[in-house]
mmCIF file of C-alpha atoms and ligand atoms in Angstrom:
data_model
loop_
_atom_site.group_PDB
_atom_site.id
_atom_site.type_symbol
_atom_site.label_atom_id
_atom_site.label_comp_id
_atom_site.label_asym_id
_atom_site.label_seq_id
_atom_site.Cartn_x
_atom_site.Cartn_y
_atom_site.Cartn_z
ATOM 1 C CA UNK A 1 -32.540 0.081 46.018
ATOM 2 C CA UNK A 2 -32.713 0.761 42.267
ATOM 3 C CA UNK A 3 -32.805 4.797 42.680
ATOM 4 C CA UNK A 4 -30.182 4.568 44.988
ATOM 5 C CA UNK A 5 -27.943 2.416 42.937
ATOM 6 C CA UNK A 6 -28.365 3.969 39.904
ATOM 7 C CA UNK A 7 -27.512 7.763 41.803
ATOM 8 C CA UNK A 8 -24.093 5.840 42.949
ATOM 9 C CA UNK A 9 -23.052 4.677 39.562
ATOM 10 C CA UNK A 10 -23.637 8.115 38.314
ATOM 11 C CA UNK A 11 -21.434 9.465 40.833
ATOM 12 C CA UNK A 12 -18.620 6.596 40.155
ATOM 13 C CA UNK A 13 -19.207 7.903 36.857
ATOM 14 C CA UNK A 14 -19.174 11.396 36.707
ATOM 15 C CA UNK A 15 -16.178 12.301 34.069
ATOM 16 C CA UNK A 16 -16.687 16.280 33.256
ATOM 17 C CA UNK A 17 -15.518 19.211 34.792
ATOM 18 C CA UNK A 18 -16.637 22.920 34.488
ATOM 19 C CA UNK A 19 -13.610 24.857 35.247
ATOM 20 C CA UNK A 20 -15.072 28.746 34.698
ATOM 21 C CA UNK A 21 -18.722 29.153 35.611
ATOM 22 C CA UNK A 22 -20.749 32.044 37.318
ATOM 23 C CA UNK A 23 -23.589 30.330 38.307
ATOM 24 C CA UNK A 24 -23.232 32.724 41.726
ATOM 25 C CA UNK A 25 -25.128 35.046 38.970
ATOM 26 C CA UNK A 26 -28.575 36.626 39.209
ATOM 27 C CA UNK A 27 -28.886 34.979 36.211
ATOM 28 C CA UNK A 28 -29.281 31.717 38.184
ATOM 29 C CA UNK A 29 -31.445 32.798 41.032
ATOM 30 C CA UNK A 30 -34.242 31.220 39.980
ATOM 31 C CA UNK A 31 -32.946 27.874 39.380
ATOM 32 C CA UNK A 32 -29.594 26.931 41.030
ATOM 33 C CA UNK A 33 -30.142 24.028 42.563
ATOM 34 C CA UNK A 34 -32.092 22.338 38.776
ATOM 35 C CA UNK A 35 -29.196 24.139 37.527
ATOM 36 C CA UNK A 36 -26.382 22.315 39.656
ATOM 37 C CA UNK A 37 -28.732 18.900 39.386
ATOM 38 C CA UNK A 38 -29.028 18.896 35.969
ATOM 39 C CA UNK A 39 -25.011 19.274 35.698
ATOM 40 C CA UNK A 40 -24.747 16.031 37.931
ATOM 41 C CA UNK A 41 -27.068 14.472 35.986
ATOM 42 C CA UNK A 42 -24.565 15.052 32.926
ATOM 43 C CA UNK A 43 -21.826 14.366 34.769
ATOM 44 C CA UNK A 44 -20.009 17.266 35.431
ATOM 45 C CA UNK A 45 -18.557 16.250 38.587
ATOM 46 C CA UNK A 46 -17.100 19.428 39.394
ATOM 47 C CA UNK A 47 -17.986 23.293 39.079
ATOM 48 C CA UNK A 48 -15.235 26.042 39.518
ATOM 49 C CA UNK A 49 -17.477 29.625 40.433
ATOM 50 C CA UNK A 50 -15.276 32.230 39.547
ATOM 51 C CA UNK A 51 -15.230 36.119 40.785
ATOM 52 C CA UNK A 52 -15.064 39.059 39.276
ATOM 53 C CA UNK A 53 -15.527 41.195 41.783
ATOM 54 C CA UNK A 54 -15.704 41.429 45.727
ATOM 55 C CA UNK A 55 -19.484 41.321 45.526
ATOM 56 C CA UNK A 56 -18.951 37.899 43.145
ATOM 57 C CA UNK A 57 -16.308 36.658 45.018
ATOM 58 C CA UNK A 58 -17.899 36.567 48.182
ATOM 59 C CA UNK A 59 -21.327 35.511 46.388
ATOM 60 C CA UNK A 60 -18.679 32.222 44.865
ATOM 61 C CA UNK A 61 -17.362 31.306 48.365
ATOM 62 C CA UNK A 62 -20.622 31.193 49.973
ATOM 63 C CA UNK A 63 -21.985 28.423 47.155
ATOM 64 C CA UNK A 64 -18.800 26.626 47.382
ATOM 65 C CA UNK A 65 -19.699 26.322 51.209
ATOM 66 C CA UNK A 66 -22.847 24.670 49.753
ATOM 67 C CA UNK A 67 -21.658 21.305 47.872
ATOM 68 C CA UNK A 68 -18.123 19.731 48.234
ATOM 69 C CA UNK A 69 -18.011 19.499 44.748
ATOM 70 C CA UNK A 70 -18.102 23.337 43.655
ATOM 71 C CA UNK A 71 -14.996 25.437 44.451
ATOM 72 C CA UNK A 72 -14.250 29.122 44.104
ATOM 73 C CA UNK A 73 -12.103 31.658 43.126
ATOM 74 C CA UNK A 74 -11.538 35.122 44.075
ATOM 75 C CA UNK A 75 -9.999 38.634 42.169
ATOM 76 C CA UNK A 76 -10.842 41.586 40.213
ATOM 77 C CA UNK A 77 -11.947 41.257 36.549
ATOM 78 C CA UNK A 78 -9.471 43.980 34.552
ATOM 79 C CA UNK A 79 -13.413 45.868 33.554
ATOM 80 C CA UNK A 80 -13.464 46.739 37.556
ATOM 81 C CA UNK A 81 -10.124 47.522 37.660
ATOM 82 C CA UNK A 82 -10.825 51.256 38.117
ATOM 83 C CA UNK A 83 -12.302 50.650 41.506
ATOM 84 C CA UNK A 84 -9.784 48.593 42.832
ATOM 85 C CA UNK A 85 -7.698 50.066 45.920
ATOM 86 C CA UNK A 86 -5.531 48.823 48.252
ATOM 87 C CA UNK A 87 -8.221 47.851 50.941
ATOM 88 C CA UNK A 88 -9.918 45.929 47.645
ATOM 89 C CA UNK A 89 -6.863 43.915 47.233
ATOM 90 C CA UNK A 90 -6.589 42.832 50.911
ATOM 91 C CA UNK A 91 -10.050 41.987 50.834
ATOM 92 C CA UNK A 92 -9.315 39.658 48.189
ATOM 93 C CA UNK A 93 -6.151 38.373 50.019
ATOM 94 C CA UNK A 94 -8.242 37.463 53.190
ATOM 95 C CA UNK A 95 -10.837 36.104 50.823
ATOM 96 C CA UNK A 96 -8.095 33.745 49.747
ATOM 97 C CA UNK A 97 -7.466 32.442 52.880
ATOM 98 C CA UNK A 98 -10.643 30.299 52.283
ATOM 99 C CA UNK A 99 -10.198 26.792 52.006
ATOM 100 C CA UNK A 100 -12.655 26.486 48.923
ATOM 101 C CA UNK A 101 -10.858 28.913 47.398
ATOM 102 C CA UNK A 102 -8.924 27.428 44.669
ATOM 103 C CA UNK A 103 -7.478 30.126 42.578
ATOM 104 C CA UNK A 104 -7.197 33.846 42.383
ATOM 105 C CA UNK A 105 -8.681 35.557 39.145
ATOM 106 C CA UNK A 106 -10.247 35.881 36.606
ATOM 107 C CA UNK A 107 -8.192 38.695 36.095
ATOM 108 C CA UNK A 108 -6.210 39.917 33.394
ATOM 109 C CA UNK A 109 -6.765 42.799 30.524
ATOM 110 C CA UNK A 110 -9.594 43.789 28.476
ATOM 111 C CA UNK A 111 -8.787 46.168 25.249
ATOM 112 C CA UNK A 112 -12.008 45.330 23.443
ATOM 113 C CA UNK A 113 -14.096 46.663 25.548
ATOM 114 C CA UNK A 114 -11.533 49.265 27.741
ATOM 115 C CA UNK A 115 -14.496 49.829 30.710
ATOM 116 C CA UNK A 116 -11.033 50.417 32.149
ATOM 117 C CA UNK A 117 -7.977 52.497 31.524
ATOM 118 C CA UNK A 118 -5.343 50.314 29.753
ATOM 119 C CA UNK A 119 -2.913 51.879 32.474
ATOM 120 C CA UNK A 120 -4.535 50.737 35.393
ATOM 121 C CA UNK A 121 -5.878 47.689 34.007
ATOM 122 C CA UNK A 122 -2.472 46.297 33.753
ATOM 123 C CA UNK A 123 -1.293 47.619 37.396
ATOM 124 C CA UNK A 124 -4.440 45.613 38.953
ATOM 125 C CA UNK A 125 -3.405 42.398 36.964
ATOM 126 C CA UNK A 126 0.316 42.657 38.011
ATOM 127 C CA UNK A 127 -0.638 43.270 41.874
ATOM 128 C CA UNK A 128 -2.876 40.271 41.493
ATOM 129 C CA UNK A 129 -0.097 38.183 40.193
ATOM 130 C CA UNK A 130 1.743 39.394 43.174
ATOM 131 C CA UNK A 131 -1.046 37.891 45.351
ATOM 132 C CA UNK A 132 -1.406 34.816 43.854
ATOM 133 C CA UNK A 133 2.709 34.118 44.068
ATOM 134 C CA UNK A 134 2.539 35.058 48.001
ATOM 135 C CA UNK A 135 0.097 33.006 48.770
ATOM 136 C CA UNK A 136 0.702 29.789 46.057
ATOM 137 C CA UNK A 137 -2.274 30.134 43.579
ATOM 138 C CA UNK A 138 -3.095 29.306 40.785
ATOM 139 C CA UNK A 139 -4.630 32.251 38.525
ATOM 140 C CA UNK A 140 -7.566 32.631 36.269
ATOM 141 C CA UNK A 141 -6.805 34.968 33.271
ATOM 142 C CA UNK A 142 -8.756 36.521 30.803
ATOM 143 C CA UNK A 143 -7.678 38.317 27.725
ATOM 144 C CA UNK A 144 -9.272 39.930 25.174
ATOM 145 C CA UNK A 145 -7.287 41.260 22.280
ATOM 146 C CA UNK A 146 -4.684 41.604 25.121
ATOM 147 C CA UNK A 147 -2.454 38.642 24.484
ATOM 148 C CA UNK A 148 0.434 40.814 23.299
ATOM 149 C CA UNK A 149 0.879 42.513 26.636
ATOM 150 C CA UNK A 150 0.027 39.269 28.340
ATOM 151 C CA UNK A 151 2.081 37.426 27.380
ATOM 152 C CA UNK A 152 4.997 39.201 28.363
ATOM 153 C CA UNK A 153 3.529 39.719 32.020
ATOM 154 C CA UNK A 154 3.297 35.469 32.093
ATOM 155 C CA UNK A 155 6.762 35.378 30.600
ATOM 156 C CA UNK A 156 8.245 37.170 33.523
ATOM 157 C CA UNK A 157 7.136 35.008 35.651
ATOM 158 C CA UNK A 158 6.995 31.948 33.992
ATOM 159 C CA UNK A 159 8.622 29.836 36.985
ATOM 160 C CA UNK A 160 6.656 31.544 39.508
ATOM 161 C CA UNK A 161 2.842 31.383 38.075
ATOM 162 C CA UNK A 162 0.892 28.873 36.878
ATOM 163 C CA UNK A 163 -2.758 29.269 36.079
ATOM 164 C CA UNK A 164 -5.575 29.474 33.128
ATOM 165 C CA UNK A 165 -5.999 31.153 29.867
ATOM 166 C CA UNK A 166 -9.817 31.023 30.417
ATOM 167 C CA UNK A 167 -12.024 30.968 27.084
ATOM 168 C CA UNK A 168 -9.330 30.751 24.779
ATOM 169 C CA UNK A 169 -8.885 32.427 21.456
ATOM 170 C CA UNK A 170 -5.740 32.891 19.939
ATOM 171 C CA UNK A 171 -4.348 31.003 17.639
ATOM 172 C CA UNK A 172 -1.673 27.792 17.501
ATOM 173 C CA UNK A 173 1.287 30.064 17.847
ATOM 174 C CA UNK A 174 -0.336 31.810 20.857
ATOM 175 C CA UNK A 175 -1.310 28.562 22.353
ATOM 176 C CA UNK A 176 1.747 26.912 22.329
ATOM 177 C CA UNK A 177 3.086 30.586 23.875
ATOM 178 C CA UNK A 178 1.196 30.346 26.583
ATOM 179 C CA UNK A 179 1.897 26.639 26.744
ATOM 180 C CA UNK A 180 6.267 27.212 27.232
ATOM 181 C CA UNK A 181 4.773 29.948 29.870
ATOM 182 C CA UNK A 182 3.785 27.376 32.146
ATOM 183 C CA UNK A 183 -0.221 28.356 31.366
ATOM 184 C CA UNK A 184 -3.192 25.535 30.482
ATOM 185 C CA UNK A 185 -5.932 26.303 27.729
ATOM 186 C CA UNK A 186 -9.224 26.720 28.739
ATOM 187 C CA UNK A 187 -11.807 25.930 26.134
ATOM 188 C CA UNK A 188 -15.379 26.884 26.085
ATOM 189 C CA UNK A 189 -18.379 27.042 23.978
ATOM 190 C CA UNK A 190 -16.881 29.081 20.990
ATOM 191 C CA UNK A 191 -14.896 25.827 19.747
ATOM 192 C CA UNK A 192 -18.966 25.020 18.838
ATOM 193 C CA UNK A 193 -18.985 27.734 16.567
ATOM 194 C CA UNK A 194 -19.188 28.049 12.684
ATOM 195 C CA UNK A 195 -16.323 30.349 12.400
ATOM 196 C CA UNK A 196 -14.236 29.177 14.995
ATOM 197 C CA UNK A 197 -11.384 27.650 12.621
ATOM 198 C CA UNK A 198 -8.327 28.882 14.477
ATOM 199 C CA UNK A 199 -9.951 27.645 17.652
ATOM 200 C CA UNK A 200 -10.657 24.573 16.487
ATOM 201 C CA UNK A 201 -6.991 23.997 15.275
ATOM 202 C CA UNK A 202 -5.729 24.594 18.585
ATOM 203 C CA UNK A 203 -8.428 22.258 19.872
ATOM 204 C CA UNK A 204 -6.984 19.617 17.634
ATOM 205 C CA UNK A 205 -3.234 20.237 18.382
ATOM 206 C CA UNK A 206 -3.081 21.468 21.950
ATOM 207 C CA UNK A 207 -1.057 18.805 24.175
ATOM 208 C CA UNK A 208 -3.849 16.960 25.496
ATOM 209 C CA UNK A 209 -1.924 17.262 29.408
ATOM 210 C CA UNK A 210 -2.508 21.190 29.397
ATOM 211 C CA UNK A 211 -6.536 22.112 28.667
ATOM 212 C CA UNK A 212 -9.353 22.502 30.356
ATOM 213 C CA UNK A 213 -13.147 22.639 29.483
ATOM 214 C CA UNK A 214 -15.548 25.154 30.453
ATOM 215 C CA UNK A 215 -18.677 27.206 29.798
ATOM 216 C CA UNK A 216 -18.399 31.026 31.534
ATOM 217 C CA UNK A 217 -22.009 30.252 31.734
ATOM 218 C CA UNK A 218 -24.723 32.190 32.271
ATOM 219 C CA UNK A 219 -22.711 33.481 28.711
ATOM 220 C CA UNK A 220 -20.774 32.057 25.763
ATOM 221 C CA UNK A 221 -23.431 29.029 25.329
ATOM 222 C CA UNK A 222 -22.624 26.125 22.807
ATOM 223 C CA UNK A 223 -23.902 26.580 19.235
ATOM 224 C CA UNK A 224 -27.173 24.851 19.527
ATOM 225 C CA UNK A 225 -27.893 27.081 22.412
ATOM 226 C CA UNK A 226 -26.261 30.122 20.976
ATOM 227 C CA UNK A 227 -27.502 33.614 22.128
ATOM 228 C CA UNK A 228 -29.468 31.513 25.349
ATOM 229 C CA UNK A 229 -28.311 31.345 29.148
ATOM 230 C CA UNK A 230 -25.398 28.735 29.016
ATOM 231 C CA UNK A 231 -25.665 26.481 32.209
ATOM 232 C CA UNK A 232 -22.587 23.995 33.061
ATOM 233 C CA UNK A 233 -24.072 20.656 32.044
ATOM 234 C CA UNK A 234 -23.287 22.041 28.470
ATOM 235 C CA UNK A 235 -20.001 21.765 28.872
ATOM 236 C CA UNK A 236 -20.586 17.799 27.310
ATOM 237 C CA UNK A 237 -21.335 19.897 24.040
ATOM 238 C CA UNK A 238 -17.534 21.564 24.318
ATOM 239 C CA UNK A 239 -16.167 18.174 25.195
ATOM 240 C CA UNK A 240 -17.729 16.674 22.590
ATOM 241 C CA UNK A 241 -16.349 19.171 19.919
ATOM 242 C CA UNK A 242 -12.923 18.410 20.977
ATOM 243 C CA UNK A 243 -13.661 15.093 20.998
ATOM 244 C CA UNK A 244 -14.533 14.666 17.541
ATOM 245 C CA UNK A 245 -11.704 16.959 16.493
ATOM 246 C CA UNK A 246 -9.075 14.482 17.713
ATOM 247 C CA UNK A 247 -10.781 11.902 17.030
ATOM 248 C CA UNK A 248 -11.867 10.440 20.506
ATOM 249 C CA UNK A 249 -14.462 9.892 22.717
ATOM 250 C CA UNK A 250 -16.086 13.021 24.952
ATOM 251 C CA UNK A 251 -15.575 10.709 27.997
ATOM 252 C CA UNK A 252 -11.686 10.272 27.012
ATOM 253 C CA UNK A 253 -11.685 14.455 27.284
ATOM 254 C CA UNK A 254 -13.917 14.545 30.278
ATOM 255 C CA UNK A 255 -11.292 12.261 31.844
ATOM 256 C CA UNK A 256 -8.028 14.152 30.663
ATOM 257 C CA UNK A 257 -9.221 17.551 31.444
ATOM 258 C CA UNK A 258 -10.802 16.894 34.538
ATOM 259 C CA UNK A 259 -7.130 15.451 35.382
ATOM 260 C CA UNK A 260 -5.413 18.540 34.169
ATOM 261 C CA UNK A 261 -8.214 20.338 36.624
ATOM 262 C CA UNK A 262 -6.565 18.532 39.735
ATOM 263 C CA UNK A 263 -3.456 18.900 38.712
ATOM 264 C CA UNK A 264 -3.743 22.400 38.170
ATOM 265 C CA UNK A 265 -6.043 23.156 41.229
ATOM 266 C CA UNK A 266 -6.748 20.798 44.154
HETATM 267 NI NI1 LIG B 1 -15.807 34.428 33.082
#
């Protein structure tokens, strides 16, 4: 009676939600069901596995299948936009059709590390965009040192797509950019770090109706984990940061964000 009362009032509760995490990784193999536990036992109520690939996407899907609490999403990350054809994207379109799936992405463009050309990395994130407005999703994004042609792409279709700036890290002006696009923050682990000043400012002044928490574990861990395999019960440690930057409790952000989550995805 104890044991099982205690496991409800964890459940009642459970306050946190990871809103980018790959635990469909190899990186996990070993340990995804501790890995899930321990995130329950932290109460992070809710995971979101996101794709990257068709291999990924499928490999989300089939966990989401596993708990009701994990969801998925589907599309081509901008470094395997090179291999993306037509048959890819209707793969991911049928993929979609899914009812775990919850949003298409992450997608977006990468000019840090340019695995692909610049060309066709933005003519996989626009076709993407496409899918997402045909069939009403939501969209993961990621950007790095990208925001500059981003931004314009969101613009465009500001009253059409609504989705995720995933692992945020521009600065106030860009936030409240993407903001007036009709986009939500997503902050992860970096906010931890020493020289994360800019981040931390739009921690402090983002709206608190438009961000999300998350890890993009296995990578991207919190700073007393730095350079180790992130896992999603440390996304307390990004809630936590926020929380002390606007002076709150981590519970008041697991609450607001994971209420931004729903609103944004379920
Ligand atoms: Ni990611």
């Amino acid at each position: 009676m104890g044991l099982v009362s205690r496991r409800l009032s964890w459940v009642r509760f459970n306050v946190f939600i990871d809103s980018h995490a790959h635990i469909q990784l190899s990186q996990f193999d070993q340990d995804r069901q501790a890995v899930i536990d321990r995130a329950t036992l932290a109460k992070v109520e809710t995971i979101l596995v996101v794709g990257f690939d068709l291999e990924t996407s499928q490999a989300a899907i089939r966990l989401a299948e596993t708990g009701d609490q994990i969801y998925a999403t589907v599309g081509i990350h901008p470094h395997e936009a090179k291999d993306c054809t037509s048959q890819t994207l209707e793969d991911i379109y049928q993929m979609a059709q899914h009812p775990k799936v919850v949003a298409l992405g992450e997608m977006g463009l990468d000019y840090f590390r340019n695995l692909s050309p610049e060309l066709v990395q933005k003519e996989v994130f626009e076709q993407q965009l496409d899918l997402a407005e045909q069939l009403n999703l939501p969209v993961v994004i990621h950007n790095r040192e990208a925001f500059a042609d981003i931004l314009p792409i969101l613009q465009n279709r500001c009253a059409r797509t609504r989705g995720v700036l995933h692992c945020f890290s521009g600065n106030v002006e860009a936030m409240q950019q993407s903001i007036d696009a009709g986009f939500y923050i997503g902050i992860g682990g970096p906010v931890t770090y020493t020289k994360a000043d800019d981040l931390r400012l739009v921690a402090q002044r983002m709206p608190a109706d438009r961000f999300l928490i998350e890890t993009d574990c296995p990578w991207l861990a919190p700073q007393f984990r730095r350079g180790k395999r992130n896992e999603s019960a440390y996304v307390t440690a990004v809630a936590e940061k926020i929380a002390e930057l606007r002076q709150t409790t981590a519970v008041e952000i697991g609450q607001v964000s994971s209420q931004n989550f729903r609103r944004l995805f379920l």
